[in-house]
């Protein structure tokens, strides 16, 4: 059995050069030259995102209240963090629920997702949110990932997230993996919560 064979089994032919992968909602359009040789492939997915809104509501309406009821927390101070797509959803939900999350740890965010829609969200901010934000990217990440994080940092600064004690952009050692991200956890926590 070939790896990923279940994906190929889920293909639906739309026309001789176009296939739809129903399980992933991805359309694959092959490009052929005059000799009918495949010379290119474009894969597209509708910009409907995932279940981010439902996830955000779950965190704010169910998980956080349950934690606050069970443990000795400061309900007025909450932070959110994640890496890769988790870094992206952290940024998106942090902006959407700025009254809930005062600290954001945005590590190696997948800014490219949904045609860089997160940049439009930052540009739409009316005023600084007052949150603390850590944005970081590993120097061994791909050029596209590093460029995306830099663009996000530029847009955040333009929206009033001034560099310094409230916002930092860090290029750290490492690549796109948990081992690299784990090395910066102490620095991130010190930034959010002090010494």
Tab-separated table of N, CA, C and O in Angstrom, residues 9-68:
chain	number	residue	atom	x	y	z
A	9	UNK	N	-7.609	7.423	-3.609
A	9	UNK	CA	-8.887	6.725	-3.717
A	9	UNK	C	-10.067	7.685	-3.607
A	9	UNK	O	-11.165	7.381	-4.072
A	10	UNK	N	-9.856	8.850	-2.967
A	10	UNK	CA	-10.933	9.815	-2.778
A	10	UNK	C	-11.052	10.804	-3.940
A	10	UNK	O	-11.874	11.707	-3.896
A	11	UNK	N	-10.232	10.642	-4.991
A	11	UNK	CA	-10.268	11.567	-6.122
A	11	UNK	C	-11.558	11.413	-6.931
A	11	UNK	O	-12.019	10.306	-7.189
A	12	UNK	N	-12.100	12.545	-7.310
A	12	UNK	CA	-13.248	12.565	-8.211
A	12	UNK	C	-12.811	13.315	-9.462
A	12	UNK	O	-12.352	14.449	-9.384
A	13	UNK	N	-12.945	12.698	-10.625
A	13	UNK	CA	-12.540	13.346	-11.871
A	13	UNK	C	-13.609	14.364	-12.270
A	13	UNK	O	-14.774	14.042	-12.375
A	14	UNK	N	-13.163	15.615	-12.469
A	14	UNK	CA	-14.059	16.673	-12.923
A	14	UNK	C	-14.003	16.769	-14.436
A	14	UNK	O	-15.022	16.880	-15.105
A	15	UNK	N	-12.798	16.733	-14.997
A	15	UNK	CA	-12.565	16.663	-16.435
A	15	UNK	C	-11.217	15.969	-16.608
A	15	UNK	O	-10.617	15.564	-15.612
A	16	UNK	N	-10.715	15.786	-17.836
A	16	UNK	CA	-9.478	15.006	-17.997
A	16	UNK	C	-8.276	15.525	-17.203
A	16	UNK	O	-7.394	14.752	-16.860
A	17	UNK	N	-8.244	16.829	-16.896
A	17	UNK	CA	-7.086	17.376	-16.189
A	17	UNK	C	-7.415	17.922	-14.800
A	17	UNK	O	-6.551	18.507	-14.153
A	18	UNK	N	-8.630	17.769	-14.340
A	18	UNK	CA	-9.032	18.331	-13.056
A	18	UNK	C	-9.618	17.247	-12.167
A	18	UNK	O	-10.461	16.471	-12.598
A	19	UNK	N	-9.142	17.220	-10.931
A	19	UNK	CA	-9.617	16.249	-9.957
A	19	UNK	C	-9.998	16.980	-8.672
A	19	UNK	O	-9.402	17.990	-8.321
A	20	UNK	N	-10.963	16.433	-7.959
A	20	UNK	CA	-11.399	16.995	-6.686
A	20	UNK	C	-11.153	15.946	-5.609
A	20	UNK	O	-11.596	14.808	-5.720
A	21	UNK	N	-10.434	16.320	-4.554
A	21	UNK	CA	-10.192	15.425	-3.419
A	21	UNK	C	-11.229	15.781	-2.368
A	21	UNK	O	-11.083	16.764	-1.639
A	22	UNK	N	-12.293	15.004	-2.318
A	22	UNK	CA	-13.433	15.355	-1.484
A	22	UNK	C	-13.096	15.399	-0.001
A	22	UNK	O	-13.559	16.291	0.717
A	23	UNK	N	-12.279	14.480	0.489
A	23	UNK	CA	-11.961	14.462	1.920
A	23	UNK	C	-11.229	15.724	2.365
A	23	UNK	O	-11.336	16.131	3.516
A	24	UNK	N	-10.500	16.344	1.464
A	24	UNK	CA	-9.712	17.531	1.791
A	24	UNK	C	-10.278	18.805	1.189
A	24	UNK	O	-9.757	19.887	1.440
A	25	UNK	N	-11.313	18.702	0.366
A	25	UNK	CA	-11.896	19.851	-0.338
A	25	UNK	C	-10.856	20.592	-1.175
A	25	UNK	O	-10.828	21.816	-1.205
A	26	UNK	N	-10.003	19.843	-1.834
A	26	UNK	CA	-8.950	20.431	-2.664
A	26	UNK	C	-9.204	20.061	-4.122
A	26	UNK	O	-9.505	18.920	-4.436
A	27	UNK	N	-9.102	21.057	-5.001
A	27	UNK	CA	-9.186	20.818	-6.436
A	27	UNK	C	-7.776	20.846	-7.001
A	27	UNK	O	-7.013	21.781	-6.732
A	28	UNK	N	-7.433	19.810	-7.765
A	28	UNK	CA	-6.119	19.747	-8.399
A	28	UNK	C	-6.310	19.902	-9.899
A	28	UNK	O	-7.022	19.126	-10.526
A	29	UNK	N	-5.689	20.934	-10.463
A	29	UNK	CA	-5.774	21.221	-11.895
A	29	UNK	C	-4.399	20.999	-12.512
A	29	UNK	O	-3.445	21.709	-12.196
A	30	UNK	N	-4.295	19.969	-13.347
A	30	UNK	CA	-3.035	19.689	-14.032
A	30	UNK	C	-2.971	20.515	-15.301
A	30	UNK	O	-3.981	20.780	-15.945
A	31	UNK	N	-1.761	20.933	-15.644
A	31	UNK	CA	-1.530	21.690	-16.872
A	31	UNK	C	-0.698	20.819	-17.807
A	31	UNK	O	0.306	20.240	-17.387
A	32	UNK	N	-1.133	20.689	-19.046
A	32	UNK	CA	-0.424	19.840	-20.015
A	32	UNK	C	0.042	20.686	-21.194
A	32	UNK	O	-0.577	21.685	-21.548
A	33	UNK	N	1.152	20.265	-21.783
A	33	UNK	CA	1.615	20.947	-22.982
A	33	UNK	C	0.942	20.326	-24.214
A	33	UNK	O	0.086	19.439	-24.088
A	34	UNK	N	1.348	20.781	-25.418
A	34	UNK	CA	0.693	20.309	-26.646
A	34	UNK	C	0.908	18.811	-26.891
A	34	UNK	O	0.133	18.165	-27.600
A	35	UNK	N	1.937	18.230	-26.263
A	35	UNK	CA	2.181	16.796	-26.384
A	35	UNK	C	1.493	16.004	-25.261
A	35	UNK	O	1.782	14.822	-25.080
A	36	UNK	N	0.644	16.671	-24.519
A	36	UNK	CA	-0.127	16.079	-23.427
A	36	UNK	C	0.744	15.602	-22.266
A	36	UNK	O	0.363	14.729	-21.508
A	37	UNK	N	1.914	16.238	-22.123
A	37	UNK	CA	2.763	15.959	-20.970
A	37	UNK	C	2.372	16.917	-19.857
A	37	UNK	O	2.157	18.109	-20.101
A	38	UNK	N	2.309	16.412	-18.648
A	38	UNK	CA	1.978	17.258	-17.498
A	38	UNK	C	3.173	18.171	-17.214
A	38	UNK	O	4.292	17.704	-17.010
A	39	UNK	N	2.913	19.472	-17.216
A	39	UNK	CA	3.981	20.447	-16.993
A	39	UNK	C	3.730	21.305	-15.757
A	39	UNK	O	4.571	22.104	-15.374
A	40	UNK	N	2.576	21.142	-15.140
A	40	UNK	CA	2.292	21.943	-13.955
A	40	UNK	C	1.092	21.423	-13.202
A	40	UNK	O	0.296	20.635	-13.723
A	41	UNK	N	0.972	21.843	-11.966
A	41	UNK	CA	-0.142	21.460	-11.114
A	41	UNK	C	-0.485	22.629	-10.213
A	41	UNK	O	0.399	23.236	-9.611
A	42	UNK	N	-1.767	22.958	-10.137
A	42	UNK	CA	-2.246	23.971	-9.207
A	42	UNK	C	-3.274	23.306	-8.312
A	42	UNK	O	-4.231	22.698	-8.792
A	43	UNK	N	-3.056	23.401	-7.025
A	43	UNK	CA	-4.012	22.859	-6.055
A	43	UNK	C	-4.664	24.032	-5.340
A	43	UNK	O	-3.979	24.951	-4.879
A	44	UNK	N	-5.972	24.027	-5.283
A	44	UNK	CA	-6.692	25.119	-4.624
A	44	UNK	C	-7.664	24.556	-3.606
A	44	UNK	O	-8.177	23.452	-3.745
A	45	UNK	N	-7.896	25.348	-2.595
A	45	UNK	CA	-8.847	24.998	-1.545
A	45	UNK	C	-9.685	26.242	-1.299
A	45	UNK	O	-9.147	27.344	-1.230
A	46	UNK	N	-10.998	26.097	-1.181
A	46	UNK	CA	-11.822	27.274	-0.934
A	46	UNK	C	-11.363	27.999	0.329
A	46	UNK	O	-10.966	27.344	1.297
A	47	UNK	N	-11.407	29.331	0.336
A	47	UNK	CA	-10.920	30.088	1.493
A	47	UNK	C	-11.925	30.098	2.635
A	47	UNK	O	-12.289	31.134	3.153
A	48	UNK	N	-12.380	28.908	3.014
A	48	UNK	CA	-13.349	28.860	4.103
A	48	UNK	C	-12.704	28.520	5.428
A	48	UNK	O	-13.375	28.421	6.432
A	49	UNK	N	-11.401	28.348	5.448
A	49	UNK	CA	-10.693	28.073	6.685
A	49	UNK	C	-11.113	26.763	7.306
A	49	UNK	O	-11.704	25.903	6.676
A	50	UNK	N	-10.782	26.625	8.555
A	50	UNK	CA	-11.141	25.423	9.280
A	50	UNK	C	-12.267	25.718	10.247
A	50	UNK	O	-13.189	26.456	9.941
A	51	UNK	N	-12.167	25.171	11.421
A	51	UNK	CA	-13.190	25.364	12.454
A	51	UNK	C	-12.682	26.338	13.509
A	51	UNK	O	-12.943	26.169	14.700
A	52	UNK	N	-11.951	27.344	13.081
A	52	UNK	CA	-11.342	28.303	14.004
A	52	UNK	C	-12.328	29.042	14.871
A	52	UNK	O	-12.096	29.242	16.063
A	53	UNK	N	-13.439	29.459	14.311
A	53	UNK	CA	-14.435	30.191	15.110
A	53	UNK	C	-15.023	29.295	16.196
A	53	UNK	O	-15.189	29.717	17.334
A	54	UNK	N	-15.330	28.057	15.840
A	54	UNK	CA	-15.870	27.120	16.830
A	54	UNK	C	-14.833	26.839	17.911
A	54	UNK	O	-15.158	26.761	19.104
A	55	UNK	N	-13.573	26.700	17.502
A	55	UNK	CA	-12.487	26.481	18.459
A	55	UNK	C	-12.376	27.677	19.407
A	55	UNK	O	-12.255	27.514	20.624
A	56	UNK	N	-12.440	28.879	18.862
A	56	UNK	CA	-12.370	30.087	19.687
A	56	UNK	C	-13.504	30.159	20.691
A	56	UNK	O	-13.291	30.479	21.867
A	57	UNK	N	-14.719	29.856	20.242
A	57	UNK	CA	-15.866	29.871	21.161
A	57	UNK	C	-15.699	28.816	22.252
A	57	UNK	O	-16.022	29.055	23.411
A	58	UNK	N	-15.192	27.628	21.873
A	58	UNK	CA	-14.957	26.585	22.859
A	58	UNK	C	-13.971	27.072	23.922
A	58	UNK	O	-14.199	26.894	25.124
A	59	UNK	N	-12.854	27.678	23.491
A	59	UNK	CA	-11.855	28.148	24.446
A	59	UNK	C	-12.434	29.194	25.401
A	59	UNK	O	-12.234	29.119	26.614
A	60	UNK	N	-13.153	30.157	24.855
A	60	UNK	CA	-13.645	31.284	25.645
A	60	UNK	C	-14.893	30.927	26.459
A	60	UNK	O	-15.005	31.297	27.627
A	61	UNK	N	-15.816	30.196	25.850
A	61	UNK	CA	-17.100	29.929	26.509
A	61	UNK	C	-17.113	28.680	27.372
A	61	UNK	O	-17.942	28.564	28.274
A	62	UNK	N	-16.215	27.717	27.094
A	62	UNK	CA	-16.245	26.461	27.836
A	62	UNK	C	-14.953	26.182	28.611
A	62	UNK	O	-15.000	25.970	29.824
A	63	UNK	N	-13.816	26.153	27.919
A	63	UNK	CA	-12.578	25.746	28.573
A	63	UNK	C	-12.100	26.746	29.620
A	63	UNK	O	-11.828	26.370	30.765
A	64	UNK	N	-12.003	28.015	29.255
A	64	UNK	CA	-11.510	29.015	30.205
A	64	UNK	C	-12.400	29.101	31.440
A	64	UNK	O	-11.888	29.084	32.569
A	65	UNK	N	-13.735	29.176	31.302
A	65	UNK	CA	-14.565	29.197	32.511
A	65	UNK	C	-14.397	27.943	33.382
A	65	UNK	O	-14.402	28.039	34.615
A	66	UNK	N	-14.228	26.785	32.765
A	66	UNK	CA	-14.024	25.555	33.538
A	66	UNK	C	-12.711	25.604	34.310
A	66	UNK	O	-12.652	25.210	35.484
A	67	UNK	N	-11.643	26.097	33.667
A	67	UNK	CA	-10.350	26.212	34.343
A	67	UNK	C	-10.429	27.234	35.466
A	67	UNK	O	-9.955	26.997	36.582
A	68	UNK	N	-11.045	28.388	35.201
A	68	UNK	CA	-11.168	29.425	36.230
A	68	UNK	C	-11.985	28.939	37.432
A	68	UNK	O	-11.717	29.329	38.567
